[in-house]
Phi, psi and omega in degrees: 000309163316296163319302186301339185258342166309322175276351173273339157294335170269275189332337171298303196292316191294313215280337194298335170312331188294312212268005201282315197273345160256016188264331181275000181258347167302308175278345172314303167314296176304312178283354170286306167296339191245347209222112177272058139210157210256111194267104186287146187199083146297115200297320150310337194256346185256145210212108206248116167235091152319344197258327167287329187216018177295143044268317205320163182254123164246145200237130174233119176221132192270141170058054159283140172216152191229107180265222190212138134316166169029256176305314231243359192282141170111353172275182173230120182268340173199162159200163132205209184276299193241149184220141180194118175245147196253135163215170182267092230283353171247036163261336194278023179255315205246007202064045173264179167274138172308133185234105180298128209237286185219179178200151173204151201231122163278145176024047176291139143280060181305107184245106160239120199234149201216102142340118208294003190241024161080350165316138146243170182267350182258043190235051183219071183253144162269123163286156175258110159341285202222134178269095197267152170323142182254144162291155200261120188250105180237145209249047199268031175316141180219349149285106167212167175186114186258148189194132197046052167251223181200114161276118181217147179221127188217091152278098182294325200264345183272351183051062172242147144217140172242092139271163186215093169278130159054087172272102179216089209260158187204112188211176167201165222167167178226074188292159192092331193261134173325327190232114203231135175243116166260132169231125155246158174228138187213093226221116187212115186295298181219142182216153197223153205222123170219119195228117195060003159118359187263116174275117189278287197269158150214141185013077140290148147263150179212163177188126190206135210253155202226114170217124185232126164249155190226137159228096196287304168326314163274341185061023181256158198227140171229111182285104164289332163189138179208118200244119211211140158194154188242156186020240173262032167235117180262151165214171177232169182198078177284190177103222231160118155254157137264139173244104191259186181273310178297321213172160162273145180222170191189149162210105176244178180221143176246189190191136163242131171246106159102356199232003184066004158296000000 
């Protein structure tokens, strides 16, 4: 018994180091095929843990950044400190299907931007020749988590801008499943709304807590509790949509809280 678990101790430990240099040249490929931008990714900065999440295997990869092309060079289109996904790493060992577990986002940076001449910088998917077997990709998230980020959609031709500051969102769930029960907490230090060149917000606040169950075969959606306030004005909101052949139908209820509505 001793021996086994000595040897089930090595290997947790040995393999994710065997597997780290084809997993970062694996992806190197991929984004050379699919993607017309040039993606930093330091080989020192990616990180194999059996342990962080265990059975999941978590792959951590540090000082990520995605830049922009042609027009767009010199921007920065994503970045962040940390990108780390939890998967199941001894069905993906053994040829089983890939399974995403959890994910967590360190510092992102988020730029998407639209040029008055209709360009975007998120437009940079490579059409594909030829269409090779995908691998089984399964989205089972039950985990997630953003922490400090910044978000900006700055459309020049629509004369739109969206920022989003210090952004720190959290939730679980079981994403991926026909019947989804999700709970978030989305907590944005300021956010500032320029819409047709008309400034609505400026270093505003939100924070908004969410428990949804979703049944994507009926396509009815039921808010169990959903709580939203801007600066010192809060609201709530239970109840149930549907989406039918006829209609959307729905019985929803607001509520103001703390606020004299």
């Amino acid at each position: 018994m001793g021996s086994l678990f000595l040897l089930f101790l090595l290997a947790s430990l040995a393999l994710p180091y065997l597997l780290k240099d084809r997993i970062h040249k694996a992806v190197q490929e991929n984004v050379a095929q699919r993607l017309n931008a040039r993606v930093e990714m330091d080989p020192a900065k990616l990180h194999l843990s059996l342990w962080r999440n265990f059975p999941n295997l978590t792959i951590a990869q540090g000082d990520l950044r995605v830049l922009g092309k042609g027009v767009f060079r010199g921007d920065t289109l994503f970045s962040a400190k940390e990108l780390s996904l939890s998967v199941n790493f001894w069905s993906m060992l053994f040829g089983g299907e890939l399974s995403v577990k959890a994910f967590y986002l360190d510092q992102p940076r988020i730029l998407a931007k639209k040029l008055a001449s209709g360009q975007a910088n998120w437009d940079i998917l490579l059409p594909q020749k030829e269409k090779k077997p995908a691998q089984n990709l399964a989205i089972n998230i039950r985990r997630w988590q953003i922490r400090d980020g910044y978000i900006v959609y700055d459309d020049r031709q629509a004369r739109h801008l969206v920022a989003l500051e210090q952004i720190n969102h959290r939730g679980r769930g079981n994403l991926g499943q026909p019947i989804a029960e999700l709970f978030t907490q989305t907590d944005i230090k300021h956010y500032r709304l320029v819409w047709a060149g008309q400034s609505y917000f400026e270093r505003q606040s939100l924070a908004l807590t969410l428990d949804l169950k979703a049944e994507q075969p009926a396509q009815k959606y039921t808010f169990k509790k959903m709580q939203c306030r801007f600066n010192d004005f809060a609201l709530g909101l239970e109840g149930w949509m549907q989406n039918k052949k006829e209609g959307l139908e729905m019985d929803v209820r607001f509520k103001g809280r703390g606020n004299g509505i």
